[in-house]
């Protein structure tokens, strides 16, 4: 492990769910942490007690200022899928991190990456960022998580699950997935920031269990004490619903992941071996039943039910 007493951490996307979970865990461990957000209006969505800086990733000066005094950084890219824009972001981050003398940068790709090139910007922009960071010579660790459990505790999944016993998600029923919680993602990223022997590595990480859609529904049924059925959504329907929340362009980018999954060409893409994650990072992964039991599902219950 590194000597944490002199480390200063920068967390990108600290007002989001993933970056916020990383920043929160670092703060809980007593570290000096700075969050970066592109939007000052999101200040209230950040982590309590977290020092924030704001700026556009396209602004090289703003990114450099964010890295001043930083020794370690955790990066997740925003939901932007224009290739040239994303490449500009990546170059600014790489240049600023190198000039600051960053000792380790952990890049959360936010998705596994198929070995072959795909038509989908959701994969290819993230692959391009990884290439920029590697070519920069930064001391880099890359983590590639699968699908997040926390996606299921959401306005587009929670109500149907709680009120109708329908677990709807845009993955084929037979797709094996090592569903990962945001909390376990944070533990993985923090471990990757500090553990020795990881520099230069790419780690496909995942949660405690690898399950199909029906097996996931069964875990929910046991935890909630009611019948739950898995419903594989069409990627088009998922994209349309997501577009109402995030906008059409972002929804199209995100949906590319699920369009690729629907082809059936990569059945093991989301099935990272839990033992590899625990062995390489030394963290405890949360069992499905434990995570489900810990969520306040009554939040989505219909009034009067």
mmCIF file of C-alpha atoms in Angstrom:
data_model
loop_
_atom_site.group_PDB
_atom_site.id
_atom_site.type_symbol
_atom_site.label_atom_id
_atom_site.label_comp_id
_atom_site.label_asym_id
_atom_site.label_seq_id
_atom_site.Cartn_x
_atom_site.Cartn_y
_atom_site.Cartn_z
ATOM 1 C CA UNK A 1 0.000 0.000 0.000
ATOM 2 C CA UNK A 2 1.079 3.593 -0.575
ATOM 3 C CA UNK A 3 1.752 6.143 2.182
ATOM 4 C CA UNK A 4 -1.631 7.890 2.336
ATOM 5 C CA UNK A 5 -0.535 10.678 4.672
ATOM 6 C CA UNK A 6 0.718 12.847 1.818
ATOM 7 C CA UNK A 7 -1.826 11.910 -0.826
ATOM 8 C CA UNK A 8 -4.372 14.325 -2.258
ATOM 9 C CA UNK A 9 -7.201 12.886 -4.331
ATOM 10 C CA UNK A 10 -9.151 14.334 -7.244
ATOM 11 C CA UNK A 11 -12.471 12.690 -8.125
ATOM 12 C CA UNK A 12 -14.134 13.480 -11.435
ATOM 13 C CA UNK A 13 -17.904 13.330 -11.623
ATOM 14 C CA UNK A 14 -18.156 13.837 -7.875
ATOM 15 C CA UNK A 15 -21.754 15.068 -8.133
ATOM 16 C CA UNK A 16 -22.764 11.854 -9.931
ATOM 17 C CA UNK A 17 -23.611 8.490 -8.448
ATOM 18 C CA UNK A 18 -20.323 6.764 -9.255
ATOM 19 C CA UNK A 19 -17.883 9.595 -8.607
ATOM 20 C CA UNK A 20 -19.885 10.568 -5.548
ATOM 21 C CA UNK A 21 -19.552 7.068 -4.113
ATOM 22 C CA UNK A 22 -15.777 7.170 -4.634
ATOM 23 C CA UNK A 23 -15.424 10.634 -3.069
ATOM 24 C CA UNK A 24 -17.599 9.638 -0.108
ATOM 25 C CA UNK A 25 -15.523 6.544 0.625
ATOM 26 C CA UNK A 26 -12.246 8.439 0.397
ATOM 27 C CA UNK A 27 -13.561 11.057 2.810
ATOM 28 C CA UNK A 28 -14.792 8.366 5.193
ATOM 29 C CA UNK A 29 -11.258 6.974 5.206
ATOM 30 C CA UNK A 30 -9.913 10.373 6.218
ATOM 31 C CA UNK A 31 -8.290 11.405 2.942
ATOM 32 C CA UNK A 32 -7.936 14.882 1.471
ATOM 33 C CA UNK A 33 -10.337 14.908 -1.482
ATOM 34 C CA UNK A 34 -11.280 17.406 -4.166
ATOM 35 C CA UNK A 35 -14.268 16.862 -6.433
ATOM 36 C CA UNK A 36 -14.555 18.055 -10.021
ATOM 37 C CA UNK A 37 -17.868 18.888 -11.664
ATOM 38 C CA UNK A 38 -18.681 20.462 -15.004
ATOM 39 C CA UNK A 39 -21.774 22.198 -13.684
ATOM 40 C CA UNK A 40 -21.738 24.615 -10.698
ATOM 41 C CA UNK A 41 -25.515 24.181 -10.443
ATOM 42 C CA UNK A 42 -24.885 20.588 -9.290
ATOM 43 C CA UNK A 43 -23.069 21.718 -6.145
ATOM 44 C CA UNK A 44 -25.952 20.645 -3.928
ATOM 45 C CA UNK A 45 -25.883 17.126 -5.361
ATOM 46 C CA UNK A 46 -22.321 16.568 -4.234
ATOM 47 C CA UNK A 47 -20.923 14.775 -1.223
ATOM 48 C CA UNK A 48 -21.255 16.559 2.104
ATOM 49 C CA UNK A 49 -17.986 18.119 3.176
ATOM 50 C CA UNK A 50 -16.310 17.665 -0.199
ATOM 51 C CA UNK A 51 -14.257 20.554 -1.583
ATOM 52 C CA UNK A 52 -15.422 21.173 -5.148
ATOM 53 C CA UNK A 53 -13.939 22.773 -8.245
ATOM 54 C CA UNK A 54 -15.925 23.396 -11.390
ATOM 55 C CA UNK A 55 -14.927 23.622 -14.990
ATOM 56 C CA UNK A 56 -15.368 22.381 -18.528
ATOM 57 C CA UNK A 57 -13.244 19.383 -19.442
ATOM 58 C CA UNK A 58 -12.687 21.089 -22.782
ATOM 59 C CA UNK A 59 -10.954 23.953 -20.939
ATOM 60 C CA UNK A 60 -7.339 22.855 -20.512
ATOM 61 C CA UNK A 61 -6.692 25.615 -17.969
ATOM 62 C CA UNK A 62 -9.590 24.581 -15.769
ATOM 63 C CA UNK A 63 -8.461 20.957 -15.810
ATOM 64 C CA UNK A 64 -4.901 21.974 -14.911
ATOM 65 C CA UNK A 65 -6.153 24.013 -11.963
ATOM 66 C CA UNK A 66 -8.173 21.048 -10.745
ATOM 67 C CA UNK A 67 -4.990 18.927 -10.678
ATOM 68 C CA UNK A 68 -2.912 21.414 -8.668
ATOM 69 C CA UNK A 69 -1.431 19.598 -5.672
ATOM 70 C CA UNK A 70 -3.081 16.294 -6.603
ATOM 71 C CA UNK A 71 -1.249 12.973 -6.240
ATOM 72 C CA UNK A 72 -4.049 10.515 -7.142
ATOM 73 C CA UNK A 73 -7.097 10.851 -9.377
ATOM 74 C CA UNK A 74 -10.235 8.829 -10.071
ATOM 75 C CA UNK A 75 -11.757 9.420 -13.492
ATOM 76 C CA UNK A 76 -15.121 8.567 -14.960
ATOM 77 C CA UNK A 77 -16.107 10.331 -18.166
ATOM 78 C CA UNK A 78 -19.376 12.264 -18.479
ATOM 79 C CA UNK A 79 -22.185 10.862 -20.610
ATOM 80 C CA UNK A 80 -20.864 12.485 -23.769
ATOM 81 C CA UNK A 81 -20.402 10.337 -26.859
ATOM 82 C CA UNK A 82 -19.058 12.640 -29.568
ATOM 83 C CA UNK A 83 -15.643 11.200 -30.384
ATOM 84 C CA UNK A 84 -13.714 14.420 -30.958
ATOM 85 C CA UNK A 85 -15.178 16.031 -27.852
ATOM 86 C CA UNK A 86 -14.318 13.046 -25.686
ATOM 87 C CA UNK A 87 -10.795 12.835 -27.113
ATOM 88 C CA UNK A 88 -10.242 16.507 -26.282
ATOM 89 C CA UNK A 89 -11.379 15.833 -22.718
ATOM 90 C CA UNK A 90 -8.997 12.873 -22.435
ATOM 91 C CA UNK A 91 -6.004 14.805 -23.760
ATOM 92 C CA UNK A 92 -6.607 17.673 -21.352
ATOM 93 C CA UNK A 93 -6.846 15.264 -18.422
ATOM 94 C CA UNK A 94 -3.729 13.335 -19.468
ATOM 95 C CA UNK A 95 -1.661 16.494 -19.959
ATOM 96 C CA UNK A 96 -2.761 18.047 -16.672
ATOM 97 C CA UNK A 97 -2.208 14.848 -14.704
ATOM 98 C CA UNK A 98 1.305 14.404 -16.113
ATOM 99 C CA UNK A 99 2.255 18.015 -15.430
ATOM 100 C CA UNK A 100 0.969 17.675 -11.862
ATOM 101 C CA UNK A 101 3.096 14.571 -11.318
ATOM 102 C CA UNK A 102 0.110 12.374 -10.512
ATOM 103 C CA UNK A 103 1.295 9.095 -9.022
ATOM 104 C CA UNK A 104 -1.736 7.070 -10.027
ATOM 105 C CA UNK A 105 -4.843 7.660 -12.095
ATOM 106 C CA UNK A 106 -7.690 5.151 -12.001
ATOM 107 C CA UNK A 107 -9.955 5.249 -15.026
ATOM 108 C CA UNK A 108 -13.411 3.769 -14.547
ATOM 109 C CA UNK A 109 -14.441 2.913 -18.106
ATOM 110 C CA UNK A 110 -18.011 2.500 -16.818
ATOM 111 C CA UNK A 111 -18.559 -0.541 -19.027
ATOM 112 C CA UNK A 112 -16.744 -3.654 -20.167
ATOM 113 C CA UNK A 113 -15.283 -3.309 -23.655
ATOM 114 C CA UNK A 114 -15.774 -5.934 -26.366
ATOM 115 C CA UNK A 115 -12.499 -7.172 -27.818
ATOM 116 C CA UNK A 116 -13.585 -6.258 -31.341
ATOM 117 C CA UNK A 117 -14.458 -2.747 -32.460
ATOM 118 C CA UNK A 118 -18.207 -2.090 -32.455
ATOM 119 C CA UNK A 119 -20.461 0.483 -34.150
ATOM 120 C CA UNK A 120 -21.389 1.967 -30.772
ATOM 121 C CA UNK A 121 -19.934 5.162 -29.320
ATOM 122 C CA UNK A 122 -20.772 3.930 -25.822
ATOM 123 C CA UNK A 123 -17.851 1.522 -26.196
ATOM 124 C CA UNK A 124 -15.590 3.189 -28.723
ATOM 125 C CA UNK A 125 -15.312 6.626 -27.088
ATOM 126 C CA UNK A 126 -14.343 4.932 -23.828
ATOM 127 C CA UNK A 127 -11.836 2.738 -25.635
ATOM 128 C CA UNK A 128 -10.364 5.883 -27.203
ATOM 129 C CA UNK A 129 -9.993 7.553 -23.782
ATOM 130 C CA UNK A 130 -8.178 4.499 -22.462
ATOM 131 C CA UNK A 131 -5.767 4.653 -25.413
ATOM 132 C CA UNK A 132 -5.031 8.352 -24.816
ATOM 133 C CA UNK A 133 -4.326 7.755 -21.141
ATOM 134 C CA UNK A 134 -2.060 4.788 -21.841
ATOM 135 C CA UNK A 135 -0.135 6.577 -24.564
ATOM 136 C CA UNK A 136 0.475 9.499 -22.201
ATOM 137 C CA UNK A 137 2.657 7.341 -19.978
ATOM 138 C CA UNK A 138 0.619 8.090 -16.865
ATOM 139 C CA UNK A 139 0.757 5.574 -13.994
ATOM 140 C CA UNK A 140 -2.627 4.146 -14.886
ATOM 141 C CA UNK A 141 -5.042 1.498 -13.624
ATOM 142 C CA UNK A 142 -8.167 0.796 -15.672
ATOM 143 C CA UNK A 143 -11.291 -0.772 -14.181
ATOM 144 C CA UNK A 144 -14.136 -1.988 -16.364
ATOM 145 C CA UNK A 145 -17.311 -2.640 -14.358
ATOM 146 C CA UNK A 146 -20.387 -4.432 -15.739
ATOM 147 C CA UNK A 147 -23.932 -3.201 -14.988
ATOM 148 C CA UNK A 148 -24.830 -1.415 -11.755
ATOM 149 C CA UNK A 149 -27.323 -2.797 -9.267
ATOM 150 C CA UNK A 150 -28.249 0.773 -8.417
ATOM 151 C CA UNK A 151 -29.763 1.113 -11.909
ATOM 152 C CA UNK A 152 -32.558 -1.083 -10.576
ATOM 153 C CA UNK A 153 -33.356 1.317 -7.741
ATOM 154 C CA UNK A 154 -34.532 3.997 -10.128
ATOM 155 C CA UNK A 155 -37.752 5.682 -11.319
ATOM 156 C CA UNK A 156 -37.785 3.599 -14.508
ATOM 157 C CA UNK A 157 -37.318 0.222 -12.771
ATOM 158 C CA UNK A 158 -38.295 0.508 -9.097
ATOM 159 C CA UNK A 159 -42.057 1.158 -9.386
ATOM 160 C CA UNK A 160 -42.749 -1.802 -11.689
ATOM 161 C CA UNK A 161 -40.584 -4.045 -9.551
ATOM 162 C CA UNK A 162 -42.262 -3.101 -6.274
ATOM 163 C CA UNK A 163 -45.854 -2.671 -7.438
ATOM 164 C CA UNK A 164 -46.135 -5.230 -10.241
ATOM 165 C CA UNK A 165 -43.395 -7.738 -9.531
ATOM 166 C CA UNK A 166 -41.773 -7.030 -12.897
ATOM 167 C CA UNK A 167 -38.019 -6.610 -13.117
ATOM 168 C CA UNK A 168 -37.563 -4.942 -16.499
ATOM 169 C CA UNK A 169 -34.117 -4.299 -17.951
ATOM 170 C CA UNK A 170 -32.683 -4.065 -21.486
ATOM 171 C CA UNK A 171 -30.555 -7.200 -21.349
ATOM 172 C CA UNK A 172 -31.443 -10.614 -22.820
ATOM 173 C CA UNK A 173 -32.846 -13.019 -20.235
ATOM 174 C CA UNK A 174 -29.929 -15.392 -20.682
ATOM 175 C CA UNK A 175 -27.210 -12.737 -20.414
ATOM 176 C CA UNK A 176 -24.950 -13.505 -17.457
ATOM 177 C CA UNK A 177 -24.152 -10.374 -15.450
ATOM 178 C CA UNK A 178 -21.936 -9.763 -12.420
ATOM 179 C CA UNK A 179 -24.179 -6.953 -11.155
ATOM 180 C CA UNK A 180 -22.101 -4.463 -9.130
ATOM 181 C CA UNK A 181 -23.284 -1.870 -6.607
ATOM 182 C CA UNK A 182 -22.001 1.699 -6.596
ATOM 183 C CA UNK A 183 -20.623 1.066 -3.112
ATOM 184 C CA UNK A 184 -18.602 -1.918 -4.314
ATOM 185 C CA UNK A 185 -17.469 0.073 -7.357
ATOM 186 C CA UNK A 186 -16.175 2.751 -4.978
ATOM 187 C CA UNK A 187 -14.330 0.124 -2.937
ATOM 188 C CA UNK A 188 -12.755 -1.210 -6.138
ATOM 189 C CA UNK A 189 -11.672 2.228 -7.350
ATOM 190 C CA UNK A 190 -10.234 3.211 -3.965
ATOM 191 C CA UNK A 191 -8.318 -0.079 -3.804
ATOM 192 C CA UNK A 192 -7.019 0.511 -7.329
ATOM 193 C CA UNK A 193 -5.839 3.966 -6.258
ATOM 194 C CA UNK A 194 -3.740 2.593 -3.434
ATOM 195 C CA UNK A 195 -2.846 -1.068 -3.859
ATOM 196 C CA UNK A 196 0.680 -1.919 -4.960
ATOM 197 C CA UNK A 197 1.335 -3.913 -8.112
ATOM 198 C CA UNK A 198 -1.607 -2.673 -10.157
ATOM 199 C CA UNK A 199 0.011 0.026 -12.270
ATOM 200 C CA UNK A 200 -0.565 -0.608 -15.971
ATOM 201 C CA UNK A 201 -3.297 -3.181 -15.319
ATOM 202 C CA UNK A 202 -6.763 -3.405 -16.843
ATOM 203 C CA UNK A 203 -9.237 -5.104 -14.510
ATOM 204 C CA UNK A 204 -12.652 -6.400 -15.548
ATOM 205 C CA UNK A 205 -14.471 -6.175 -12.236
ATOM 206 C CA UNK A 206 -17.885 -7.364 -11.117
ATOM 207 C CA UNK A 207 -20.154 -8.109 -8.199
ATOM 208 C CA UNK A 208 -20.393 -11.099 -5.879
ATOM 209 C CA UNK A 209 -22.629 -13.239 -8.121
ATOM 210 C CA UNK A 210 -22.981 -13.801 -11.843
ATOM 211 C CA UNK A 211 -26.650 -14.336 -12.739
ATOM 212 C CA UNK A 212 -29.074 -14.351 -15.640
ATOM 213 C CA UNK A 213 -32.162 -12.128 -15.684
ATOM 214 C CA UNK A 214 -34.497 -14.805 -14.271
ATOM 215 C CA UNK A 215 -31.936 -15.662 -11.584
ATOM 216 C CA UNK A 216 -31.766 -12.001 -10.620
ATOM 217 C CA UNK A 217 -35.570 -11.886 -10.438
ATOM 218 C CA UNK A 218 -35.490 -14.945 -8.173
ATOM 219 C CA UNK A 219 -33.057 -13.169 -5.830
ATOM 220 C CA UNK A 220 -35.443 -10.207 -5.678
ATOM 221 C CA UNK A 221 -38.397 -12.503 -5.065
ATOM 222 C CA UNK A 222 -36.675 -14.150 -2.104
ATOM 223 C CA UNK A 223 -35.581 -10.826 -0.620
ATOM 224 C CA UNK A 224 -38.909 -9.011 -1.133
ATOM 225 C CA UNK A 225 -41.155 -11.958 -0.316
ATOM 226 C CA UNK A 226 -43.200 -11.751 -3.507
ATOM 227 C CA UNK A 227 -43.196 -13.174 -7.017
ATOM 228 C CA UNK A 228 -40.893 -11.308 -9.406
ATOM 229 C CA UNK A 229 -40.622 -11.906 -13.151
ATOM 230 C CA UNK A 230 -37.784 -10.763 -15.376
ATOM 231 C CA UNK A 231 -38.791 -8.808 -18.487
ATOM 232 C CA UNK A 232 -36.087 -8.136 -21.102
ATOM 233 C CA UNK A 233 -36.765 -4.691 -22.556
ATOM 234 C CA UNK A 234 -36.037 -3.813 -26.149
ATOM 235 C CA UNK A 235 -33.120 -1.390 -26.397
ATOM 236 C CA UNK A 236 -35.340 0.971 -28.412
ATOM 237 C CA UNK A 237 -37.904 1.175 -25.622
ATOM 238 C CA UNK A 238 -35.178 1.687 -23.042
ATOM 239 C CA UNK A 239 -33.627 4.454 -25.132
ATOM 240 C CA UNK A 240 -36.957 6.223 -25.534
ATOM 241 C CA UNK A 241 -37.596 6.237 -21.807
ATOM 242 C CA UNK A 242 -34.056 7.299 -20.944
ATOM 243 C CA UNK A 243 -34.259 10.078 -23.501
ATOM 244 C CA UNK A 244 -37.045 11.723 -21.531
ATOM 245 C CA UNK A 245 -34.660 12.023 -18.573
ATOM 246 C CA UNK A 246 -31.230 12.555 -20.127
ATOM 247 C CA UNK A 247 -32.019 13.777 -23.627
ATOM 248 C CA UNK A 248 -32.042 11.929 -26.936
ATOM 249 C CA UNK A 249 -28.315 12.197 -27.697
ATOM 250 C CA UNK A 250 -27.174 10.863 -24.338
ATOM 251 C CA UNK A 251 -29.813 8.130 -24.355
ATOM 252 C CA UNK A 252 -28.675 6.979 -27.778
ATOM 253 C CA UNK A 253 -25.106 6.754 -26.517
ATOM 254 C CA UNK A 254 -25.994 4.756 -23.412
ATOM 255 C CA UNK A 255 -28.359 2.466 -25.322
ATOM 256 C CA UNK A 256 -25.534 1.323 -27.574
ATOM 257 C CA UNK A 257 -24.341 -0.944 -24.769
ATOM 258 C CA UNK A 258 -27.682 -2.738 -24.760
ATOM 259 C CA UNK A 259 -28.014 -2.826 -28.535
ATOM 260 C CA UNK A 260 -24.712 -4.681 -28.627
ATOM 261 C CA UNK A 261 -25.828 -7.068 -25.875
ATOM 262 C CA UNK A 262 -28.995 -7.831 -27.847
ATOM 263 C CA UNK A 263 -26.920 -9.164 -30.754
ATOM 264 C CA UNK A 264 -25.787 -12.099 -28.623
ATOM 265 C CA UNK A 265 -22.251 -11.814 -29.990
ATOM 266 C CA UNK A 266 -20.604 -11.370 -26.599
ATOM 267 C CA UNK A 267 -22.478 -13.462 -24.003
ATOM 268 C CA UNK A 268 -19.694 -13.207 -21.384
ATOM 269 C CA UNK A 269 -19.125 -9.443 -21.687
ATOM 270 C CA UNK A 270 -20.764 -8.586 -18.351
ATOM 271 C CA UNK A 271 -19.778 -11.780 -16.509
ATOM 272 C CA UNK A 272 -16.556 -10.754 -14.735
ATOM 273 C CA UNK A 273 -15.307 -13.402 -12.317
ATOM 274 C CA UNK A 274 -16.004 -12.236 -8.725
ATOM 275 C CA UNK A 275 -12.978 -14.158 -7.457
ATOM 276 C CA UNK A 276 -10.720 -12.159 -9.771
ATOM 277 C CA UNK A 277 -12.114 -8.911 -8.369
ATOM 278 C CA UNK A 278 -11.633 -9.944 -4.744
ATOM 279 C CA UNK A 279 -8.188 -11.433 -5.384
ATOM 280 C CA UNK A 280 -6.805 -8.497 -7.354
ATOM 281 C CA UNK A 281 -8.301 -5.709 -5.224
ATOM 282 C CA UNK A 282 -8.726 -7.305 -1.808
ATOM 283 C CA UNK A 283 -12.272 -6.034 -1.291
ATOM 284 C CA UNK A 284 -15.448 -7.646 -0.009
ATOM 285 C CA UNK A 285 -18.228 -7.838 -2.581
ATOM 286 C CA UNK A 286 -21.817 -7.428 -1.406
ATOM 287 C CA UNK A 287 -24.060 -10.467 -2.004
ATOM 288 C CA UNK A 288 -27.207 -9.777 -4.028
ATOM 289 C CA UNK A 289 -29.548 -10.631 -1.165
ATOM 290 C CA UNK A 290 -27.702 -8.267 1.160
ATOM 291 C CA UNK A 291 -27.825 -5.377 -1.308
ATOM 292 C CA UNK A 292 -31.511 -5.895 -2.088
ATOM 293 C CA UNK A 293 -32.431 -6.080 1.599
ATOM 294 C CA UNK A 294 -30.611 -2.798 2.301
ATOM 295 C CA UNK A 295 -32.593 -0.686 -0.200
ATOM 296 C CA UNK A 296 -35.740 1.249 0.848
ATOM 297 C CA UNK A 297 -37.978 -0.304 -1.802
ATOM 298 C CA UNK A 298 -41.092 1.168 -0.136
ATOM 299 C CA UNK A 299 -40.034 4.446 -1.764
ATOM 300 C CA UNK A 300 -41.528 3.150 -5.015
ATOM 301 C CA UNK A 301 -44.721 1.698 -3.519
ATOM 302 C CA UNK A 302 -47.997 3.204 -4.726
ATOM 303 C CA UNK A 303 -49.749 5.416 -2.203
ATOM 304 C CA UNK A 304 -52.152 3.368 -0.115
ATOM 305 C CA UNK A 305 -50.550 0.032 -0.979
#
